Short mmCIF file of C-alpha atoms in Angstrom, two decimals:
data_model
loop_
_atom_site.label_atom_id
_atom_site.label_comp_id
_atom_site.label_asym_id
_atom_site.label_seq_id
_atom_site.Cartn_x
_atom_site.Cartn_y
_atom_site.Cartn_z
CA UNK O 47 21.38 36.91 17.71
CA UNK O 48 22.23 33.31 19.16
CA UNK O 49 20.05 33.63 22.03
CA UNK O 50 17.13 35.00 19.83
CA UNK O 51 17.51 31.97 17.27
CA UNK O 52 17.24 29.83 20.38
CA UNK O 53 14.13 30.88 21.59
CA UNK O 54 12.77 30.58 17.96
CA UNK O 55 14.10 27.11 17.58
CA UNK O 56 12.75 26.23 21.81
CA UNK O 57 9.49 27.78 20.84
CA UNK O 58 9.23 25.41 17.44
CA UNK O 59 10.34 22.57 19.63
CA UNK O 60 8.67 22.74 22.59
CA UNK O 61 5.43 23.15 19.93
CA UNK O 62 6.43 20.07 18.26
CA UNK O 63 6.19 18.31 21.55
CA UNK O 64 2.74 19.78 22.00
CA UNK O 65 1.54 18.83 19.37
CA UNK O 66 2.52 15.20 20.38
CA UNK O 67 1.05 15.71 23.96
CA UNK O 68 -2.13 16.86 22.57
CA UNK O 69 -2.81 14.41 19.86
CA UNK O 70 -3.11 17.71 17.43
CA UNK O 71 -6.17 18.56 18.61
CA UNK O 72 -7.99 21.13 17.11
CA UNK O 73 -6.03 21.08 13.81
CA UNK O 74 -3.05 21.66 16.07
CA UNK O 75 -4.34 24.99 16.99
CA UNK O 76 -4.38 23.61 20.34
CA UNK O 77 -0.60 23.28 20.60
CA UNK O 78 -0.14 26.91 18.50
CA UNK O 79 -1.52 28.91 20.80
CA UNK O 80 -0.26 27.32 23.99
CA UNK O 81 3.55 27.67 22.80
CA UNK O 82 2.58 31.04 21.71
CA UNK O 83 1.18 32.40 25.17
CA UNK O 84 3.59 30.48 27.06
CA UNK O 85 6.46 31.82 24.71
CA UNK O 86 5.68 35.33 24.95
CA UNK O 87 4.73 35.50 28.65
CA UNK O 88 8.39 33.98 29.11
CA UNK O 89 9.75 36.97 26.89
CA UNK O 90 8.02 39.89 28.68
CA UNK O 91 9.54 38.69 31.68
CA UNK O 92 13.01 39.76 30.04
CA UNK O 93 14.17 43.44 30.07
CA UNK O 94 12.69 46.28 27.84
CA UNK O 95 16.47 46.00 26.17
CA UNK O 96 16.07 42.14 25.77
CA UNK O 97 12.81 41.81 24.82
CA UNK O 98 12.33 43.03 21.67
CA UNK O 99 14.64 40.58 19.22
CA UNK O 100 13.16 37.71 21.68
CA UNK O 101 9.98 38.68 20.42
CA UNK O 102 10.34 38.83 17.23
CA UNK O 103 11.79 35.63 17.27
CA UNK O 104 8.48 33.97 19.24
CA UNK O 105 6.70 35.95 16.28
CA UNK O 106 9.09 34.02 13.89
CA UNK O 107 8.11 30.73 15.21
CA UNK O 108 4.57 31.33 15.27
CA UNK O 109 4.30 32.37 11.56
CA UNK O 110 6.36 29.52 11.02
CA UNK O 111 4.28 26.64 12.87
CA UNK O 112 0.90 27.97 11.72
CA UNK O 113 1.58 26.70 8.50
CA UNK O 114 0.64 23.28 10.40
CA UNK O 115 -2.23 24.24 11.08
CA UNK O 116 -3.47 25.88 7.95
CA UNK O 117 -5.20 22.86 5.56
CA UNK O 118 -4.27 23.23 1.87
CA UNK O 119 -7.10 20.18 0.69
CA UNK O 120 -10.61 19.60 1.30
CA UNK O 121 -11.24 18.17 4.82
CA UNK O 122 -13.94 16.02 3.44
CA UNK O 123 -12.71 12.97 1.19
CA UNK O 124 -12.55 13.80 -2.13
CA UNK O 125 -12.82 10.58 -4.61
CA UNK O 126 -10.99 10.14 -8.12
CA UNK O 127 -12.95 10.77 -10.93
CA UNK O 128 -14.37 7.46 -12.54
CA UNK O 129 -12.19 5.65 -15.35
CA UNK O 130 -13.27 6.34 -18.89
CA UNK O 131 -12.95 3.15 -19.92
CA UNK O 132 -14.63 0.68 -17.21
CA UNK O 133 -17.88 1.41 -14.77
CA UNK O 134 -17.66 2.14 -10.75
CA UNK O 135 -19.85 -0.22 -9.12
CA UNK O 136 -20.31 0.04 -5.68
CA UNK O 137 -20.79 -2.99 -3.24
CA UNK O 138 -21.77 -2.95 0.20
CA UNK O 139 -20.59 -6.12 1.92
CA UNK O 140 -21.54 -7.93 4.25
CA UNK O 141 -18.62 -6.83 6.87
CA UNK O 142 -20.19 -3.07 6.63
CA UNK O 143 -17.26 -2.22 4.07
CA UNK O 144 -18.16 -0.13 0.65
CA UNK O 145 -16.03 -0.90 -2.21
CA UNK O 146 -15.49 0.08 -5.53
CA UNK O 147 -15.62 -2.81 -7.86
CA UNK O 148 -14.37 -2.98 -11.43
CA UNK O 149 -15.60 -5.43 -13.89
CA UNK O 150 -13.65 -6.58 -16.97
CA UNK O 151 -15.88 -9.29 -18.85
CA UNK O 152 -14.50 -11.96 -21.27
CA UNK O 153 -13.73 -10.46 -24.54
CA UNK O 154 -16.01 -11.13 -27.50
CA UNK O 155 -14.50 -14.04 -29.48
CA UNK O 156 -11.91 -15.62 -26.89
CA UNK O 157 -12.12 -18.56 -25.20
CA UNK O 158 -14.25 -18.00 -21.98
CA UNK O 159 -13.04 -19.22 -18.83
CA UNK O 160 -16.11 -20.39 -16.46
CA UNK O 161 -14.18 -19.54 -13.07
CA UNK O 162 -13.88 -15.73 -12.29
CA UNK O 163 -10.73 -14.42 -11.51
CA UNK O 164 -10.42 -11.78 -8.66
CA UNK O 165 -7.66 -8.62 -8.74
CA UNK O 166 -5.96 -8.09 -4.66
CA UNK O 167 -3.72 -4.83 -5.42
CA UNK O 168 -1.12 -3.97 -3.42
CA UNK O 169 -0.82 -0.95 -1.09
CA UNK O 170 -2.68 -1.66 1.15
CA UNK O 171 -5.40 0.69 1.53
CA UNK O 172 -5.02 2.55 -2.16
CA UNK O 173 -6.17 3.04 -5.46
CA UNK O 174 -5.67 0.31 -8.37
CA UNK O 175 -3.40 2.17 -10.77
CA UNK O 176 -3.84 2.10 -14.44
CA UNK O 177 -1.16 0.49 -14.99
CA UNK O 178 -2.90 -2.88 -13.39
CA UNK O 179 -6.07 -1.82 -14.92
CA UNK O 180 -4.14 -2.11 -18.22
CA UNK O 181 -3.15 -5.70 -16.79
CA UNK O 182 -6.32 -6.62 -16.16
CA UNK O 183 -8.06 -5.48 -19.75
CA UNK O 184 -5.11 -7.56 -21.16
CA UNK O 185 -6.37 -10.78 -19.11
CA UNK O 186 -10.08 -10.24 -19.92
CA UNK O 187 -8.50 -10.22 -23.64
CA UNK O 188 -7.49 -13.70 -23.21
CA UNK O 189 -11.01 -14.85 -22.06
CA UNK O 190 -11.01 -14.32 -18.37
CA UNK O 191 -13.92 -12.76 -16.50
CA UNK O 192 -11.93 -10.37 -14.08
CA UNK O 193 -13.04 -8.55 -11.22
CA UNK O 194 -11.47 -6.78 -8.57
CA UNK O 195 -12.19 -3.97 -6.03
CA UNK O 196 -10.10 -1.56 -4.23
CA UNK O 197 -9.95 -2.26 -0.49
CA UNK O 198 -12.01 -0.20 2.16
CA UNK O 199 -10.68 3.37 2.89
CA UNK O 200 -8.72 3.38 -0.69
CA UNK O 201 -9.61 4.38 -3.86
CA UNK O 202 -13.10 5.00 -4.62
CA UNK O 203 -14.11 2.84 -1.92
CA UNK O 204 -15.54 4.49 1.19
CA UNK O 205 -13.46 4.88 4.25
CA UNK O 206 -13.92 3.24 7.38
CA UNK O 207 -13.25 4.53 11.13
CA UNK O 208 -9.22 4.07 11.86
CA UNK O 209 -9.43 1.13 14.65
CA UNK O 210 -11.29 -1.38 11.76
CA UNK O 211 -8.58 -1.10 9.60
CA UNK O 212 -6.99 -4.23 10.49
CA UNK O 213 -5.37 -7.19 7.89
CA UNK O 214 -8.08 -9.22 8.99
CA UNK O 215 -10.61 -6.96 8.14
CA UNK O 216 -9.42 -7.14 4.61
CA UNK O 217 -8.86 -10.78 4.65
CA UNK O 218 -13.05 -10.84 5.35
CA UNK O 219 -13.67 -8.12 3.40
CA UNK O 220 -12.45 -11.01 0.40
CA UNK O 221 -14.58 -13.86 1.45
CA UNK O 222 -17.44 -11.32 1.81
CA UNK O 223 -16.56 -10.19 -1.94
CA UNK O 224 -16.81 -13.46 -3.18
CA UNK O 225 -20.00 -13.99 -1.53
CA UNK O 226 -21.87 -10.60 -2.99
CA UNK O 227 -20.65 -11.91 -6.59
CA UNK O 228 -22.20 -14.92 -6.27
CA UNK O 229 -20.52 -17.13 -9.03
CA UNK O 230 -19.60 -19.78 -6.41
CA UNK O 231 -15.47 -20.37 -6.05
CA UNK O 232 -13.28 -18.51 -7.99
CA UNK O 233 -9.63 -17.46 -8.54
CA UNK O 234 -7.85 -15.11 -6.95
CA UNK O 235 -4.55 -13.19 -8.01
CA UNK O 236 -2.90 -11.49 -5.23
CA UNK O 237 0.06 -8.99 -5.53
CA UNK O 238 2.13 -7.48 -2.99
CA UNK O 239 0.09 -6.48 0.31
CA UNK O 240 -2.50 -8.56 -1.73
CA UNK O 241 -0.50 -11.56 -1.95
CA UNK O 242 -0.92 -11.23 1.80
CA UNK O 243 -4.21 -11.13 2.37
CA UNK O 244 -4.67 -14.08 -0.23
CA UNK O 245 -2.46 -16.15 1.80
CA UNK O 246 -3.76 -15.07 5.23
CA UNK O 247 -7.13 -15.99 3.18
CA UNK O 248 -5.97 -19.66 2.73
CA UNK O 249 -5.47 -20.00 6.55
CA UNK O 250 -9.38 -19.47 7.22
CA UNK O 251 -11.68 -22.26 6.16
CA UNK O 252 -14.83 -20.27 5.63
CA UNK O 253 -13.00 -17.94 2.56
CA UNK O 254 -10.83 -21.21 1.80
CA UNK O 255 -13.53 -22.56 0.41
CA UNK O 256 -13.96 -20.06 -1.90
CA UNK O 257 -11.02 -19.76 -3.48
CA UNK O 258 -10.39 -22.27 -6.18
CA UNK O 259 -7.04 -21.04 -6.93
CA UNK O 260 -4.63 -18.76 -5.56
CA UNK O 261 -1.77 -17.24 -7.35
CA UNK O 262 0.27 -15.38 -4.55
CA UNK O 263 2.58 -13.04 -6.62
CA UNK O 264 5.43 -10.75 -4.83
CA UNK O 265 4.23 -11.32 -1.11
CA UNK O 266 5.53 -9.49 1.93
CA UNK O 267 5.26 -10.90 5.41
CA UNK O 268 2.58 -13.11 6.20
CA UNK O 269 2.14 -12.55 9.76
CA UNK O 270 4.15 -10.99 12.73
CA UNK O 271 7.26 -13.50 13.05
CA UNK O 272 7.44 -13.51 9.24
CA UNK O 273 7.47 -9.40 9.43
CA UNK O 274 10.44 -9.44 11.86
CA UNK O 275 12.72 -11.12 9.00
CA UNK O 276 15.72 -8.99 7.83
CA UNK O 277 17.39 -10.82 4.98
CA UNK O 278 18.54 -10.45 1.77
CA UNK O 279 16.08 -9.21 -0.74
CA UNK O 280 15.95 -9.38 -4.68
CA UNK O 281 18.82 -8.51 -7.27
CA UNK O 282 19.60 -4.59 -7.09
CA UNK O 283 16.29 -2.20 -7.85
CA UNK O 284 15.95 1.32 -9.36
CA UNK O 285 15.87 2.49 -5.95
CA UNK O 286 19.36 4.23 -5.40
CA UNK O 287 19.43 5.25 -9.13
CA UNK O 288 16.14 6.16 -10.40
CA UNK O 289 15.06 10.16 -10.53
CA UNK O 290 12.83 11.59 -8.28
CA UNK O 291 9.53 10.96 -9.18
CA UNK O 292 7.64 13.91 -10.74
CA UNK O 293 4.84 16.19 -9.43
CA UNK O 294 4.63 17.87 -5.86
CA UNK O 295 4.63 16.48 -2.61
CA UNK O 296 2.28 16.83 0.17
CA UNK O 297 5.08 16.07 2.42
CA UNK O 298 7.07 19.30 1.78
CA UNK O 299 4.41 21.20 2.81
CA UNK O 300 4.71 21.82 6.78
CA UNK O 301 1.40 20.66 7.78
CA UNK O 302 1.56 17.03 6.08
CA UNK O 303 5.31 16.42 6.22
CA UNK O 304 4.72 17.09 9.96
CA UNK O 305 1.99 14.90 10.60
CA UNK O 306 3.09 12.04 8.11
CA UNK O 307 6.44 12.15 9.55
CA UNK O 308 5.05 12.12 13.84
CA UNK O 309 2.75 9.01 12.46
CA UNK O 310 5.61 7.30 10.32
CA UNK O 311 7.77 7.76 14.02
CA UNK O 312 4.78 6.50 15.90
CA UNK O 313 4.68 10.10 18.11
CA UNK O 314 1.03 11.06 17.07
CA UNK O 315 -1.63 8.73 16.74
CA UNK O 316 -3.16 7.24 13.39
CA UNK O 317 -6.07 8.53 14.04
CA UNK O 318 -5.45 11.87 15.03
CA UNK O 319 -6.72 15.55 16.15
CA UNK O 320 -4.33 17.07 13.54
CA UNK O 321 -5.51 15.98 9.95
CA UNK O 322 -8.39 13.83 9.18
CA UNK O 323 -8.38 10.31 7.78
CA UNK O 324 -10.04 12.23 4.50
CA UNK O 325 -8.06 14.99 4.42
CA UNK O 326 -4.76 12.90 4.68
CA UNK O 327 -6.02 11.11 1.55
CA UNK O 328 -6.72 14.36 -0.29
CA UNK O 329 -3.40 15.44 0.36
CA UNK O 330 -1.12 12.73 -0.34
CA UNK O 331 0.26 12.49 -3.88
CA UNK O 332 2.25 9.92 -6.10
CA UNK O 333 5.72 11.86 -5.29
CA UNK O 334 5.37 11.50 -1.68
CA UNK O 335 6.08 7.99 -2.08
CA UNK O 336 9.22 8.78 -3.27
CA UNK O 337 12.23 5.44 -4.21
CA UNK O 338 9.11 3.16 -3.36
CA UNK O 339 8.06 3.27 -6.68
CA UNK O 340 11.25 2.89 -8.37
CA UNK O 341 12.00 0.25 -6.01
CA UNK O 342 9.33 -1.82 -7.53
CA UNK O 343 11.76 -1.95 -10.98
CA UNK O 344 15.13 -3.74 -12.24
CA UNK O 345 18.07 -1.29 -11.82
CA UNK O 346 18.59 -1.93 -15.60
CA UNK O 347 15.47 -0.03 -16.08
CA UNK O 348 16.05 3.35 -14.00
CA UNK O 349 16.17 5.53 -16.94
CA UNK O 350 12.63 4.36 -17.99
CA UNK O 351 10.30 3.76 -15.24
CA UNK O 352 6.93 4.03 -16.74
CA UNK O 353 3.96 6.38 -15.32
CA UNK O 354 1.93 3.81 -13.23
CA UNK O 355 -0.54 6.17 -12.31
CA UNK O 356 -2.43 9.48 -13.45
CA UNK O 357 -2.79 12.69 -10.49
CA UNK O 358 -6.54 12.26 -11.08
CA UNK O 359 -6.92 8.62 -10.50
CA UNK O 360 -4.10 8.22 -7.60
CA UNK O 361 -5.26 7.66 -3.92
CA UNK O 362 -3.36 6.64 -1.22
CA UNK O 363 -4.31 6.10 2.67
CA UNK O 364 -1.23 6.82 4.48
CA UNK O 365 -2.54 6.75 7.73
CA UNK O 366 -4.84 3.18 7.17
CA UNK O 367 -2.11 1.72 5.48
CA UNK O 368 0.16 2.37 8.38
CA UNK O 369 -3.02 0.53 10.87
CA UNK O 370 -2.60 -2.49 8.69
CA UNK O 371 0.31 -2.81 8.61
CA UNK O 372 0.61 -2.68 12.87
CA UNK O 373 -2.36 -5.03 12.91
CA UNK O 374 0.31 -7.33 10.84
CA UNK O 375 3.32 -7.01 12.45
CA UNK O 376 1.22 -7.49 15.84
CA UNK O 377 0.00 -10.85 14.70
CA UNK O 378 0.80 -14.49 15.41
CA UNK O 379 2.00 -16.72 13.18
CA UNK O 380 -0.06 -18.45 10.60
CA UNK O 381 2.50 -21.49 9.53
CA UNK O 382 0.41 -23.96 11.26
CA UNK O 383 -3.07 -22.82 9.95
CA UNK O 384 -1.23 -22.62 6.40
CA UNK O 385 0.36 -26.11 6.46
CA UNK O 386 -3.46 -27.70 6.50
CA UNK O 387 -3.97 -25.48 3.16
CA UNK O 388 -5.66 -27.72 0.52
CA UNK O 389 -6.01 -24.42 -2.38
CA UNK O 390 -4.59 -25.08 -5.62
CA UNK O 391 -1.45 -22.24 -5.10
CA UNK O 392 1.21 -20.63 -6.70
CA UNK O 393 4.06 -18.29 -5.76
CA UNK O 394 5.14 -15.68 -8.29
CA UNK O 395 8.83 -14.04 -7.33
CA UNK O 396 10.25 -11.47 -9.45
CA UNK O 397 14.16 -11.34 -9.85
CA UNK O 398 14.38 -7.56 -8.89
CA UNK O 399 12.10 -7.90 -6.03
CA UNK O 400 12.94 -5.32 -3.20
CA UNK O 401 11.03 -7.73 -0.58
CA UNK O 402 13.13 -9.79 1.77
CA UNK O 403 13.32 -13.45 0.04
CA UNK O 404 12.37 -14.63 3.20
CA UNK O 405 8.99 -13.44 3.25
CA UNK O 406 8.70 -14.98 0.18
CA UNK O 407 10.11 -18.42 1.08
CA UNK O 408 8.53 -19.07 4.32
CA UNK O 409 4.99 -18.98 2.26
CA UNK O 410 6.45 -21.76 -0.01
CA UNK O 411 7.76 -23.46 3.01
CA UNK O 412 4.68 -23.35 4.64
CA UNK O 413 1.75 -23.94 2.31
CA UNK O 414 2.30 -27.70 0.74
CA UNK O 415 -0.63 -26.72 -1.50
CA UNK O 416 1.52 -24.72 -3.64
CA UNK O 417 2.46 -26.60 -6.98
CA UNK O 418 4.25 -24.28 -8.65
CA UNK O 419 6.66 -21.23 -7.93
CA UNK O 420 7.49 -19.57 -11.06
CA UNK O 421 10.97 -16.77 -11.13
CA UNK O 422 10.62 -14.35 -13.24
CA UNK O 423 14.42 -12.65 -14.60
CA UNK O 424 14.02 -9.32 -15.89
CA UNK O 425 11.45 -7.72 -14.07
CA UNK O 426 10.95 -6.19 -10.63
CA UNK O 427 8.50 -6.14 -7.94
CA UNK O 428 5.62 -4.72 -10.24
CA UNK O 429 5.87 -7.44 -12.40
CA UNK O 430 3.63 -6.26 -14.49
CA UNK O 431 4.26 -2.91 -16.14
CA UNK O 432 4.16 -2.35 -19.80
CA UNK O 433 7.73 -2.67 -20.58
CA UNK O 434 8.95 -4.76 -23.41
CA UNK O 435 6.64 -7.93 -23.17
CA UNK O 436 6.75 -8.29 -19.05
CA UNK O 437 3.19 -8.02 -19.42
CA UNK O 438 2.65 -10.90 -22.12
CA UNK O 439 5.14 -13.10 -19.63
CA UNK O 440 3.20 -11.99 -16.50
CA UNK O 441 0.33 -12.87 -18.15
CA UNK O 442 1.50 -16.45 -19.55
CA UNK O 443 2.54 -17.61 -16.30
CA UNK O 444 -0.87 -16.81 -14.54
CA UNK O 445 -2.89 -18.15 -17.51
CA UNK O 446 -0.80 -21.64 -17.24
CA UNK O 447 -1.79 -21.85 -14.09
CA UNK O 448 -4.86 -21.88 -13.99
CA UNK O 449 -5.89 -23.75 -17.02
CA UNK O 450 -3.46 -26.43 -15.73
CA UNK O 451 -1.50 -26.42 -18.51
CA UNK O 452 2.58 -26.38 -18.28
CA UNK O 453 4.56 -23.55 -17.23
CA UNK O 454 6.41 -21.66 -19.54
CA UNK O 455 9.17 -21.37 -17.01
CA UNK O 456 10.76 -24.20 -14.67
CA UNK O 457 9.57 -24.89 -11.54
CA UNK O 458 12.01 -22.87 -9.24
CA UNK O 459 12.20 -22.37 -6.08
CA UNK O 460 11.02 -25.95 -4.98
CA UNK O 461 10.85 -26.21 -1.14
CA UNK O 462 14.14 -28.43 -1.48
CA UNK O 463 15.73 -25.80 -3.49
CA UNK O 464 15.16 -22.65 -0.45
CA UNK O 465 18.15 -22.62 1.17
CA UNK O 466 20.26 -22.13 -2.60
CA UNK O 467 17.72 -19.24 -4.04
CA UNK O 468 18.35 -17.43 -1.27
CA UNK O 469 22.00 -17.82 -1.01
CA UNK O 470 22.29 -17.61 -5.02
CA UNK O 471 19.66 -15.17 -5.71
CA UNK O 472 20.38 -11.79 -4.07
#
């Protein structure tokens, strides 16, 4: 019995490793029937006594790691559905990227603002939930003509080949967007992995110039050295004490919890023989991300994290998001080019926020073009998200800004006040 559970467990490893070796090629198939042949030529080779619980267990193994190679999606990319309650446009850039855009025009009757204002999500590479949509129709309320697209290889925007998927490529993709709409500068509101292409954004003089101001809200690292930071982060999240999310995951199914888990470890490629870029993005649901979401809220509020997203509009790019975030972590600092920043800035930090301060910080401490950093208590990363009136407070610090009116909350953390917020503030 032991020895016939090892070769089942040798034959599962040693396909494991072939699948590694071979990149997946072939859907893995590739690997499946090498480890098969190899495993039962080893077998025969035992006695007639022997051989017969040793094969059943290589028969064990190979019903067992054919589920990898078995799809359970399309392997051609399947987009959401359009929104019922905005259009899909569809840009083609000028960097070769096709987006989905979403347009959200100045409500009849409010005050219109001349300047567009432009929506970065977070991710990167995924859908814009309907929860920010929500944010978004709340902005255009107040007079604001609001636009924003969802980045190349997410959403409803085409995908691109794996290697282009770089944080650069997004950072052009936004000067790009800017140029297609046409309305000369305008201002941008970056959350999250959005907040990071805004402020990687500021450090290039050609999209610079189009930006008339930048409201940089939750950032994560800015560059490679900034990436490499392990402090303390916010005040405690719904993380540890949140439920599970709801709905299935992709992940407990062998052939994508294999493959996301090799990528996630680095072992197979991005870009692999295994699963497809569009397949991947089929598969992956809103449960496969798992305490990330709750993560994103106070601990005070793990009982009542809302629904950010439906099933039918959720897309996420595992595998892309992964690229950009390499292509980040692999690149140099960009203090000096931010210190020369001349955009009208400011830095949004939320009191639950599960990002390291530091990240957060070294963009104040670097950019002297930021006039403002506004704290928000109460609320976590996704500032923004329906409950009690963190929208309406969201929403009043970003429309102070830029009317250049007062904030309605003090001016904390100054650059002089750094090393205290993130001794005080954990």
């Amino acid at each position: 019995m032991g020895r016939n559970l090892a070769t089942a467990t040798g034959s599962i490893l040693g396909f494991l490793a072939l699948i590694v070796a071979t990149g997946g090629a072939g859907r893995g198939l590739v690997a499946w029937l090498t480890t098969f042949l190899l495993a039962t030529a080893a077998t025969l080779r035992y006695s007639r006594k022997r051989r017969r619980g040793r094969l059943l267990a290589v028969a064990t193994a190979a019903a067992l790691t054919v589920t990898v190679c078995i799809p359970t999606v399309p392997a051609e990319r399947r987009y959401p559905a359009d929104l019922p309650f905005v259009v899909t446009q569809h840009w083609r850039l000028a960097t070769g990227s096709r987006v989905a855009v979403y347009h959200y025009p100045p409500a009849a009757g409010a005050p219109h603002r001349a300047t567009p204002l432009v929506y970065l999500h977070g991710g990167p590479i995924r859908g814009i939930a309907l929860l920010d949509h929500t944010f978004l129709r709340q902005l255009a309320g107040q007079g604001y003509d609001v636009y924003s697209y969802e980045q190349a290889g997410g959403g409803r925007s085409d995908l691109l080949p794996m290697p282009q998927y770089t944080v650069d490529r997004l950072t052009t993709d936004l000067g790009a967007f800017i140029d297609h709409l046409g309305r000369g500068p305008v201002d941008v509101l970056g959350f999250s992995s959005g907040a990071i292409v805004l402020t990687r954004a500021l450090t290039d003089p050609g999209v610079a110039a189009r930006v008339h101001r930048a409201i940089i809200a939750e950032p994560g690292p800015m560059d490679g050295p900034t990436s490499r930071i392990d402090g303390p982060a916010g005040r405690p999240s719904a993380r540890d004490s949140a439920a599970a999310p709801p709905g299935a995951r992709s992940t407990y199914l062998p052939r994508y919890g294999v493959t996301f888990g090799l990528m996630r470890l680095g072992l197979l490629k991005l870009d692999n023989g295994l699963i497809g870029q569009a397949e991947g993005v089929n598969a992956f649901t809103a449960a496969d991300l798992g305490s990330d979401t709750a993560s994103a809220y106070c601990a005070r509020d793990a009982l009542r994290i809302p629904v950010e997203d439906s099933p039918q509009n959720f897309s996420f790019n595992a595998a892309a998001s992964l690229r950009v975030q390499e292509t980040l972590i692999d690149s140099p600092s960009i203090a000096p080019q931010l210190s020369r920043s001349r955009t009208p800035a400011m830095l949004m930090i939320a009191e639950c926020s599960a990002q390291v301060r530091q990240w957060q910080t070294a963009v104040l401490a670097a950019d002297p073009a930021i006039r403002r950093t506004q704290y928000l208590p109460g609320v976590g990363h996704h500032m923004w998200n329906g409950l009690d009136d963190n929208n309406q407070r969201a929403a009043a610090v970003i429309t102070a800004f830029l009317a250049d009116q007062p904030a309605p909350l003090p001016d904390y953390p100054t650059r002089a006040d750094i090393a205290a917020f993130l001794q005080g503030h954990r």
